[in-house]
Coordinates of C-alpha atoms in Angstrom, one line a residue:
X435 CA 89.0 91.5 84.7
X436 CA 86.0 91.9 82.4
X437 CA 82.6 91.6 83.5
X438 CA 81.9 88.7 81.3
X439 CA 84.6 86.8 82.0
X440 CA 85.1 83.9 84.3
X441 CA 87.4 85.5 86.5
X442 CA 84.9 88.4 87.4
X443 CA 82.4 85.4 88.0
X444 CA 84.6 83.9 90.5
X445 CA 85.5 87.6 92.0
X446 CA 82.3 88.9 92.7
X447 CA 81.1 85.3 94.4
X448 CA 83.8 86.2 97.1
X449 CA 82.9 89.8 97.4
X450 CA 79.2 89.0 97.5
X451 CA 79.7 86.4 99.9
X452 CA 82.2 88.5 102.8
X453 CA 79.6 91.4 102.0
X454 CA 76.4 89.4 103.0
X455 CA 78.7 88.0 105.9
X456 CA 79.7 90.8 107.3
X457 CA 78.9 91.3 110.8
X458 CA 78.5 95.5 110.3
X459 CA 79.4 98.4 108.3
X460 CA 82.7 98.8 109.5
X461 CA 83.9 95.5 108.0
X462 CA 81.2 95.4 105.0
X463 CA 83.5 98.8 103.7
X464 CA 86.7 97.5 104.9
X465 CA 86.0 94.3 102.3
X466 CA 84.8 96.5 99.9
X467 CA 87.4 99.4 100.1
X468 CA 90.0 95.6 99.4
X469 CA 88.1 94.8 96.9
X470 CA 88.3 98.2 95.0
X471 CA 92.1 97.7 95.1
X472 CA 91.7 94.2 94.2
X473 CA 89.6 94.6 91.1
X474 CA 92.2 97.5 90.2
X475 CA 95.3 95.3 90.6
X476 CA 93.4 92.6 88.5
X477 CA 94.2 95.1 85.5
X478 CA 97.7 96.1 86.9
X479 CA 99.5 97.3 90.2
X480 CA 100.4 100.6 88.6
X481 CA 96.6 100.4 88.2
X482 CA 95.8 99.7 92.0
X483 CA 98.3 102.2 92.9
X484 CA 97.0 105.1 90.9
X485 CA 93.6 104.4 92.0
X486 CA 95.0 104.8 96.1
X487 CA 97.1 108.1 94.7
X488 CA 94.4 110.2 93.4
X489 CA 92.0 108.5 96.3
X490 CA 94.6 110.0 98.9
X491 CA 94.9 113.5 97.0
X492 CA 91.3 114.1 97.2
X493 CA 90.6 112.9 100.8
X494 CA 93.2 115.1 102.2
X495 CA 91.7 117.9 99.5
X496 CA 88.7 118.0 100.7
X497 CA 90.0 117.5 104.7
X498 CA 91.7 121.0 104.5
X499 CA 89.6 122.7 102.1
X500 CA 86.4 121.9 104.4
X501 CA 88.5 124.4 106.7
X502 CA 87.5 127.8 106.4
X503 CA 90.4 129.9 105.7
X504 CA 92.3 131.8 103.2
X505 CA 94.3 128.8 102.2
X506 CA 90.8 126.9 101.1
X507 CA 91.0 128.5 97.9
X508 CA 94.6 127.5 96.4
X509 CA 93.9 123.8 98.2
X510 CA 91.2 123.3 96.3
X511 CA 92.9 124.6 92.9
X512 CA 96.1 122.7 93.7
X513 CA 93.7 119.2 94.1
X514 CA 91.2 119.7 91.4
X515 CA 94.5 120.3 88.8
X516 CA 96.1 117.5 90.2
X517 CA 93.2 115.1 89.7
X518 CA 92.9 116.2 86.0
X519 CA 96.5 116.2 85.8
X520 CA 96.1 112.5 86.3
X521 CA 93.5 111.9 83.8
X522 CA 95.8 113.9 81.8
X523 CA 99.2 111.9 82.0
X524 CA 97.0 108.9 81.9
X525 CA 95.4 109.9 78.2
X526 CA 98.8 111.1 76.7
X527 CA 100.6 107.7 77.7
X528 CA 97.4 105.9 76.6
X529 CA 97.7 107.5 73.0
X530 CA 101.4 106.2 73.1
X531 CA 100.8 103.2 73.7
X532 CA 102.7 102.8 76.7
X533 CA 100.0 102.5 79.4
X534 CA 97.6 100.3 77.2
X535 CA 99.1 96.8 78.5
X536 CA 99.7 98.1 81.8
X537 CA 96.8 99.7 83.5
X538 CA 93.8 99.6 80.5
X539 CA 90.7 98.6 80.4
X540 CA 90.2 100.6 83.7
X541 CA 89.1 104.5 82.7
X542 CA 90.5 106.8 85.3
X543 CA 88.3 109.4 83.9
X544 CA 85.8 107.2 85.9
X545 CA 87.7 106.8 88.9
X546 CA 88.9 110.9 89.2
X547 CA 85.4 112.2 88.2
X548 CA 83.6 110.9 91.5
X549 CA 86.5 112.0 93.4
X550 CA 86.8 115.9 91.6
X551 CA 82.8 115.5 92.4
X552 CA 83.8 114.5 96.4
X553 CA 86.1 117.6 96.7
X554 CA 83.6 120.1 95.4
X555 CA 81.0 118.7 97.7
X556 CA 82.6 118.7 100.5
X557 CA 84.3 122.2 100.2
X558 CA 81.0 123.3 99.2
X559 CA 79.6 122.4 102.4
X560 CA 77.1 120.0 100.7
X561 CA 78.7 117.0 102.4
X562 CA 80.3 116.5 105.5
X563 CA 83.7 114.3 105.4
X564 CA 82.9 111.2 105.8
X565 CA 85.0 108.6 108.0
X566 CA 88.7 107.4 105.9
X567 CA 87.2 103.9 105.8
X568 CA 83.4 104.7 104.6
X569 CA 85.4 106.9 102.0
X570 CA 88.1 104.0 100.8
X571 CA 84.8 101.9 99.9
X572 CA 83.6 104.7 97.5
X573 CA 86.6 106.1 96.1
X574 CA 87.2 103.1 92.7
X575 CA 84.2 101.6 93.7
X576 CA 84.5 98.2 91.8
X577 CA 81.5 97.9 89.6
X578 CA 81.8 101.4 87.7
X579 CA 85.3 102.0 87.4
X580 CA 85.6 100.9 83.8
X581 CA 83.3 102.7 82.1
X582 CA 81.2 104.2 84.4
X583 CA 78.3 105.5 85.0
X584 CA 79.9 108.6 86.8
X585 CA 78.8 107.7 90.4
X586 CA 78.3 111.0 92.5
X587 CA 79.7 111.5 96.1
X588 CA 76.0 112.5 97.4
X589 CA 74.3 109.2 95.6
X590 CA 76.8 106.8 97.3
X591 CA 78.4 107.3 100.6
X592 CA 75.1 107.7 102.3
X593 CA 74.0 104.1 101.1
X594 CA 77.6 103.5 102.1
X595 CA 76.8 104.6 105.8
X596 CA 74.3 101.7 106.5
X597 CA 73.6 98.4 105.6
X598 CA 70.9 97.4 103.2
X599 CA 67.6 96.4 104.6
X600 CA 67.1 92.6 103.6
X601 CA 65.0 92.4 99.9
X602 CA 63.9 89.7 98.7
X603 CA 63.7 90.8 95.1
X604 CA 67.2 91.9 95.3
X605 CA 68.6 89.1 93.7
X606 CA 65.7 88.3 90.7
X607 CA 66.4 92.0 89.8
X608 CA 70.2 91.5 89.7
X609 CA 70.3 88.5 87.8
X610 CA 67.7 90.4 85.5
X611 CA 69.6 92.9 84.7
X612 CA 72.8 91.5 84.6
X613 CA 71.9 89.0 82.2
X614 CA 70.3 91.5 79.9
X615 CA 73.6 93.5 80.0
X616 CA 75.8 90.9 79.4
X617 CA 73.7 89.4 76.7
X618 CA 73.6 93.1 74.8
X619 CA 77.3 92.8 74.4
X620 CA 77.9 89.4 74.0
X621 CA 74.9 88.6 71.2
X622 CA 74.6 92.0 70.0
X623 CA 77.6 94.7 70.4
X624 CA 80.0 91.5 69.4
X625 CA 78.1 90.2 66.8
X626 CA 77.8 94.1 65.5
X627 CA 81.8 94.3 65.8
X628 CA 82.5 91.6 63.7
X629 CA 80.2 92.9 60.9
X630 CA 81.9 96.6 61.1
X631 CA 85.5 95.2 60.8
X632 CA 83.7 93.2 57.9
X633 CA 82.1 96.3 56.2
X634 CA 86.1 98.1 57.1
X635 CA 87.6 95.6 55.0
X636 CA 85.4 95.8 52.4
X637 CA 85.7 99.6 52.2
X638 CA 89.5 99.3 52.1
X639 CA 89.5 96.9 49.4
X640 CA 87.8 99.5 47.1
X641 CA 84.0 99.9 48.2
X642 CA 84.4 103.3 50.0
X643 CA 80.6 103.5 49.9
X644 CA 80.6 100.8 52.9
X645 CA 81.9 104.0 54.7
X646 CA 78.3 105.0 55.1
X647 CA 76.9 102.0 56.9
X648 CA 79.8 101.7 59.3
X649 CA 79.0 105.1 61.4
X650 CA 75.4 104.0 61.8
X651 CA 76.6 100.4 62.6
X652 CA 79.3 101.7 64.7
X653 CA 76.5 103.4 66.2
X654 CA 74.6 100.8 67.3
X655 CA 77.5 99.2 68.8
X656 CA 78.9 101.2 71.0
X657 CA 75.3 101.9 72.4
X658 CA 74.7 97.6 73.0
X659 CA 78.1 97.5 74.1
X660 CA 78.2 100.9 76.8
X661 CA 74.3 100.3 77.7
X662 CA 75.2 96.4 78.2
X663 CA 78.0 97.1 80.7
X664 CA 76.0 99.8 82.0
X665 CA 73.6 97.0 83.2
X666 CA 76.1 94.7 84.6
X667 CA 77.6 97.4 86.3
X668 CA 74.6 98.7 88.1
X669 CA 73.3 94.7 88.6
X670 CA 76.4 94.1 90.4
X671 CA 76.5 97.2 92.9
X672 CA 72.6 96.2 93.2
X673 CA 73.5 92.8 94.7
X674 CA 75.6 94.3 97.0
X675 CA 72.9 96.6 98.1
X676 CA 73.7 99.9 95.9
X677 CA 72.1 101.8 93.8
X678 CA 74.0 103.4 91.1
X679 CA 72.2 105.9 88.6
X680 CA 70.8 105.1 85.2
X681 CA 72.8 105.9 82.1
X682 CA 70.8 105.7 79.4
X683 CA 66.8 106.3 78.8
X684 CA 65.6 105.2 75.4
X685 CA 67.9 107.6 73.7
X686 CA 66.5 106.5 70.1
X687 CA 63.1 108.4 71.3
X688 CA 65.3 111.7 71.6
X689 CA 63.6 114.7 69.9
X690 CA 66.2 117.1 70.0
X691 CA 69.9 117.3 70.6
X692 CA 69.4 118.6 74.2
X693 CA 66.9 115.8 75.1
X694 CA 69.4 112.9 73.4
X695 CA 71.7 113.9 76.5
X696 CA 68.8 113.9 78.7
X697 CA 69.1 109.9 77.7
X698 CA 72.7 108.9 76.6
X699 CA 75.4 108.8 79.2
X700 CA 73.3 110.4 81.8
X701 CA 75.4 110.4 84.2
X702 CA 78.3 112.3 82.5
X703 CA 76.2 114.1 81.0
X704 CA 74.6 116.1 84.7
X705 CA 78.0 115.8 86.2
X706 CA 78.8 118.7 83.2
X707 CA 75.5 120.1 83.5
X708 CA 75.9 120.4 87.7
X709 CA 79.4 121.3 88.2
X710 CA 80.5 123.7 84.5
X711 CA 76.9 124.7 82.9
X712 CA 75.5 126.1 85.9
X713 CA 78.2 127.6 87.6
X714 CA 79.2 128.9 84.6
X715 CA 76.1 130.3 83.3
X716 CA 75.3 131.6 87.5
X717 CA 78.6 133.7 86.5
X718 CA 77.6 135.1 82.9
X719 CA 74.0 134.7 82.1
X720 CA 75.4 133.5 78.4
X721 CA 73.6 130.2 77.3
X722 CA 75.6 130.1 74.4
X723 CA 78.9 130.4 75.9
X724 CA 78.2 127.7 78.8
X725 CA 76.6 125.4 76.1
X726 CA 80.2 126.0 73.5
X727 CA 82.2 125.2 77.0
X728 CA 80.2 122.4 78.5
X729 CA 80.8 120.2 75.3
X730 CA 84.1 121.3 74.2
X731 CA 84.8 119.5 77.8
X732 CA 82.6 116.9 76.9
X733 CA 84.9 116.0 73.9
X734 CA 88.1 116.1 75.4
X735 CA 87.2 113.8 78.3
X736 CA 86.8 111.4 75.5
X737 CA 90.3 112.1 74.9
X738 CA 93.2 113.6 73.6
X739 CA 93.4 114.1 70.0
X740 CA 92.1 116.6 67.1
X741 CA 89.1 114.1 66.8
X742 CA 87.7 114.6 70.3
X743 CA 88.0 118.2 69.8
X744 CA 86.0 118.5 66.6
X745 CA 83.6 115.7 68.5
X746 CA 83.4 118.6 71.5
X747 CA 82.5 121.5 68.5
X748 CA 80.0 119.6 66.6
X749 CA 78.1 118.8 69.4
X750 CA 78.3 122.7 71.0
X751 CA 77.1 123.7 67.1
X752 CA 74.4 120.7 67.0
X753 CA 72.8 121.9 70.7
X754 CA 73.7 125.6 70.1
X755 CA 71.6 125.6 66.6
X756 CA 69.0 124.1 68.1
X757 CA 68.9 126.5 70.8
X758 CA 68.9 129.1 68.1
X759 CA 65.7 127.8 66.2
X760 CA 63.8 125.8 69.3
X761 CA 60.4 127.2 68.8
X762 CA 60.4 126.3 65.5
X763 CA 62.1 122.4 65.6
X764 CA 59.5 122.1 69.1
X765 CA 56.3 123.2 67.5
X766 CA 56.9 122.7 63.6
X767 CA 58.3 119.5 62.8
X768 CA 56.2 116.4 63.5
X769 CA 57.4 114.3 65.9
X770 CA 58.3 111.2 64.0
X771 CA 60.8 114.2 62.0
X772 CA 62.0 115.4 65.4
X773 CA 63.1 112.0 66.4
X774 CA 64.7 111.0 63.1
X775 CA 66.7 113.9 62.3
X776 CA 67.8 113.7 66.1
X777 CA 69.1 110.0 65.3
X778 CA 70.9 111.6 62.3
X779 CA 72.9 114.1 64.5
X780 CA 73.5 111.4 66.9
X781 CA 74.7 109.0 64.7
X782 CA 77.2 111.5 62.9
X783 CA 79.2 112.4 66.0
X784 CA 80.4 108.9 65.8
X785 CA 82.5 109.9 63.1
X786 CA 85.0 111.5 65.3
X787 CA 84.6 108.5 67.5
X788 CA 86.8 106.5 65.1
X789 CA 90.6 108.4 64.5
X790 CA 90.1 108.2 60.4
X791 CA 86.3 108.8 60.5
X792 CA 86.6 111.8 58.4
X793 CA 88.6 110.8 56.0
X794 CA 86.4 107.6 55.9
X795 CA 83.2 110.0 55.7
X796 CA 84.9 112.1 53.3
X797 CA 85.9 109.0 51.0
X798 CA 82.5 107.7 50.9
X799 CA 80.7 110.9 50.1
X800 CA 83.0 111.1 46.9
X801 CA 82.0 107.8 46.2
X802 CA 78.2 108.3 47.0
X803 CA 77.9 110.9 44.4
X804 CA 78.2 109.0 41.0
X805 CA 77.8 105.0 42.3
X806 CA 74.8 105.9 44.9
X807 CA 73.5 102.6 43.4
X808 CA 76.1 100.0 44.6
X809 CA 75.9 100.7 48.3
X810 CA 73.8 97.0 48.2
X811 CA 76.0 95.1 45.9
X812 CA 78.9 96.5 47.7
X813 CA 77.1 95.2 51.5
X814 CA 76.8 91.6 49.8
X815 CA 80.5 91.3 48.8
X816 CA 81.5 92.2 52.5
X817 CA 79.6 91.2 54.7
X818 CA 79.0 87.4 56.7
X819 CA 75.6 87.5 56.9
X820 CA 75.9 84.9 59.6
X821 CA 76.7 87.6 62.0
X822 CA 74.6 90.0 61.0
X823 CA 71.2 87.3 61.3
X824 CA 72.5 86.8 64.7
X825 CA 73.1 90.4 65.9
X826 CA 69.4 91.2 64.4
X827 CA 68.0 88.0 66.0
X828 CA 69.7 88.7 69.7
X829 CA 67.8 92.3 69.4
X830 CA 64.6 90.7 68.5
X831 CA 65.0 88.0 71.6
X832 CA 66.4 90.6 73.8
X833 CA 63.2 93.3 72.8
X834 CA 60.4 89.8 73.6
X835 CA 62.1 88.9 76.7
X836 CA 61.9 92.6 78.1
X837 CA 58.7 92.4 77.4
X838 CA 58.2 88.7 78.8
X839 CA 59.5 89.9 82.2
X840 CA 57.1 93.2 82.3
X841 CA 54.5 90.1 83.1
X842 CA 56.5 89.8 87.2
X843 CA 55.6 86.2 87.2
X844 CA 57.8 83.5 87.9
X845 CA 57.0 81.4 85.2
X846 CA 57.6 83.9 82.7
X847 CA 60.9 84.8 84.6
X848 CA 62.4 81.5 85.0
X849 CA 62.1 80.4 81.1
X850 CA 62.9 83.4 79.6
X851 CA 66.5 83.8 81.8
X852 CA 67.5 80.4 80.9
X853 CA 66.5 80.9 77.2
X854 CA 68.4 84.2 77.5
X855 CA 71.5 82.4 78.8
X856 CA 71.2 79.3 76.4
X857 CA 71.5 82.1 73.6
X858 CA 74.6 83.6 75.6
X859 CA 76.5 79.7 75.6
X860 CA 75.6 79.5 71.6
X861 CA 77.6 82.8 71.3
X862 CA 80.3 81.4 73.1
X863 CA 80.4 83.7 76.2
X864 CA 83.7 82.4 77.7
X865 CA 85.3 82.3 74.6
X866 CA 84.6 85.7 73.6
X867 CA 88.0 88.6 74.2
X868 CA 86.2 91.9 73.4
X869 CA 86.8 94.8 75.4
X870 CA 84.4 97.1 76.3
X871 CA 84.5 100.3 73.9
X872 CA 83.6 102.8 76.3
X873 CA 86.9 101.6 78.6
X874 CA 88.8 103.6 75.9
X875 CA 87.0 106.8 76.6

C-alpha cells in the first residue's frame, strides 16, 4: 500500500477519522497500534507478523535489561543480535528473490532501527518503559515504515503519551506537504525513471558513453523520489498530530562530505553518529577508526552485496580524506568549488547504488576517452524528450510554488495546491506503479 495510491487514500481517511474520534489516549494508541499491523498486512501477513516478532523481542529486551543485574548485559546482546539477525534474514532472502512478492516494499531496516534505538534507551536509563499499549502504537509506526526517516524512541512515545492540542494550521500544513511530496515523485522522480531506463537502453545498444549521464540522473532520482516520500511520510504523521524528524536539508548546498550528511538522510545518518561514532570514539579517541566503522555500517544497511560494501569504503575514504586536509578544503577553496566538488562525491557513490554501476562506469570511461565528442549525439538517439521537458518543468513548478506558499496567504495557497494537483492528474497519478527506491534499501 503505496502512499500514492488509492488504497492508502482510502486507509488513512479511516485512521484519521477513529484518531480525531477518539475519546482519549488509551484508545487513540490502541487504533493506531491496529493500524500499524494493518498497514503491515496490506503488504503481506508474513509482513504484519514480523513486524509484532521483532516488536515483542524488543519490549521484553528492554523489560529485563532495564533490571539491574548481572544478566542485563547478555539480555541486551542476545536482543540487539536478534533484531539485526532479522534485518539480516530479511536482506539475504530479499537478494533471492524469495521475500520480494511476499513482504516488500516495507524496509525492516526501518521498522528494527527504532526498536534497536528503544532497547538502548531504555537499558540506558534514558527512558523509562513505557506502557505495552503506548509502545504497540510506536513500534511500525505506519507512516515511516517504508523508507523511513528513522524515527527515534525519545522523539515519539512522548508525543505518544498525550493527545495533540487542537491546531488549526494542522491540516493546510499537511496537505502542503503532502502534496509537494507526492508531486516530487510523481512529476519528477517518475518522469526521471523513465528517462534513465531510456539512457540504459541506449547505453546497451552501443552508446556506453550514456553511462555518464545515468549516475547523475540516477542521482537526481533517488533524491525526488526518497525526499518526496519523505514528505508524505512526515505530512501524514503530522495530521495525526506527530512530528517526525526532517530528512533532508538542501543537501545540493553541502560543502564538504561531512556536511552532505548533515543534510541527506538525516535521520540515518545521527542514528550512526549517536549510537557507533560516539560510543565508539568515547572508547578509542581514534576519529579515523570511528569514521572507517560508522560508514562501512552505513553501506551494509543498504544491503547485502559486494556493492554496498565498496559504497560503505568510498564514503569512509571520501569523509576520512577530507578529515585529512580540512583546513585546507574549509579556508582555500571558494565556496562555489566546495559545493561542486561535494555534488561530484555525492553523485559518484551512486554508482554502487546500481549492482552493475562499475562496470557501467568503467565502460563508459573507456568510451569517454577517444569519442568525448558524442556524448550529445548519443543523448538525442536515446532519449524521449517528452519526459525529460516534463521532469524539468515539474521542478521549475515545484521550485515557484515553494516559493508562492512562503507568501502564508490564502489566496496564494488555494491556487497554487490545485494547480499543483492538476499537474499531478496530467501525470496520471493513479495510474502510475512505481515503487519507492529507497523501500529497497
Amino acid at each position: 500500500m503505496l502512499f500514492h495510491t488509492g488504497q492508502f487514500a482510502l486507509f488513512f481517511t479511516a485512521v484519521l477519522l477513529f484518531a480525531r474520534l477518539a475519546p482519549g489516549v488509551r484508545a487513540r494508541n490502541a487504533m493506531l497500534a491496529a493500524a500499524n499491523l494493518a498497514f503491515a498486512a496490506c503488504f503481506s501477513l508474513s509482513a504484519a507478523l514480523l513486524v509484532a516478532l521483532l516488536a515483542t523481542i524488543a519490549y521484553a529486551t528492554a523489560a529485563l535489561a532495564s533490571r539491574r543485574g548481572p544478566s542485563k548485559g547478555p539480555v541486551l546482546a542476545f536482543g540487539l543480535t536478534t533484531l539485526l539477525a532479522g534485518i539480516g534474514v530479511a536482506r539475504l532472502l530479499e537478494g533471492s528473490g524469495r521475500l520480494e512478492s511476499t513482504v516488500m516494499p516495507l524496509s525492516f531496516s526501518f521498522v528494527a532501527f527504532p526498536l534497536m534505538a528503544f532497547v538502548l534507551d531504555v537499558a540506558a536509563g534514558k527512558l523509562p518503559l513505557p506502557p505495552l499499549l503506548n509502545f504497540a502504537a510506536f513500534a511500525g509506526f505506519f507512516p515511516g515504515v517504508s523508507s523511513g526517516p528513522v524515527v527515534r524512541p525519545t522523539e515519539l512515545l512522548p508525543q505518544i503519551e498525550r493527545l495533540p492540542a487542537a491546531d488549526p494550521l494542522r491540516t493546510r500544513e499537511s496537505v502542503e506537504r503532502f502534496t509537494f511530496g507526492l508531486f516530487k515523485k510523481v512529476v519528477i522522480a517518475d518522469r526521471l525513471g523513465i528517462f534513465y531506463n531510456e539512457l540504459d537502453a541506449g547505453a546497451r545498444g552501443g552508446a556506453p558513453l550514456l553511462y555518464l549521464a545515468m549516475f547523475y540522473v540516477y542521482a537526481l532520482e533517488v533524491y525526488f523520489d526518497f525526499s518526496g516520500y519523505t514528505d508524505m511520510a512526515r505530512a501524514t504523521a503530522r495530521a495525526l498530530g506527530f512530528e517526525i524528524p526532517e530528512n533532508f536539508r538542501q543537501p545540493w548546498r553541502a560543502e564538504s562530505p561531512i556536511d552532505w550528511w548533515r543534510r541527506w538522510h538525516i535521520s540515518l545518518a545521527t542514528f550512526l553518529r549517536d549510537y557507533v561514532h560516539y560510543p565508539l570514539f568515547f572508547r578509542t579517541k581514534n576519529l579515523f577508526l570511528c569514521t572507517s566503522v560508522t560508514f562501512m555500517l552505513n553501506g551494509i544497511w543498504h544491503g547485502i552485496g559486494l556493492n554496498y560494501l565498496f559504497l560503505g569504503l568510498y564514503w569512509s575514504a571520501a569523509v576520512s580524506g577530507y578529515l585529512a586536509i580540512r583546513p585546507w578544503w574549509d579556508t582555500r577553496l571558494p565556496r562555489t568549488a566546495r559545493i561542486l566538488l561535494t555534488l561530484q562525491i555525492a553523485a559518484a557513490s551512486f554508482i554502487f547504488f546500481l549492482p552493475d554501476g562499475m562496470k557501467m562506469f568503467t565502460l563508459a570511461i573507456s568510451a569517454s576517452l577517444p569519442k568525448g565528442g558524442e556524448l550529445f549525439h548519443a543523448l538525442q538517439n536515446a532519449i524521449d524528450t517528452r519526459n525529460l521537458l516534463l521532469a524539468g518543468g515539474g521542478i521549475v513548478v515545484y521550485v515557484a510554488a515553494q516559493r508562492a506558499l512562503r507568501r502564508d496567504s490564502w489566496p496564494s495557497y488555494v491556487p497554487t495546491i490545485y494547480a499543483l494537483w492538476l499537474f499531478l492528474f496530467s501525470c496520471g497519478l493513479f495510474s502510475t506503479k512505481a515503487n519507492f527506491i529507497y523501500s529497497q534499501f
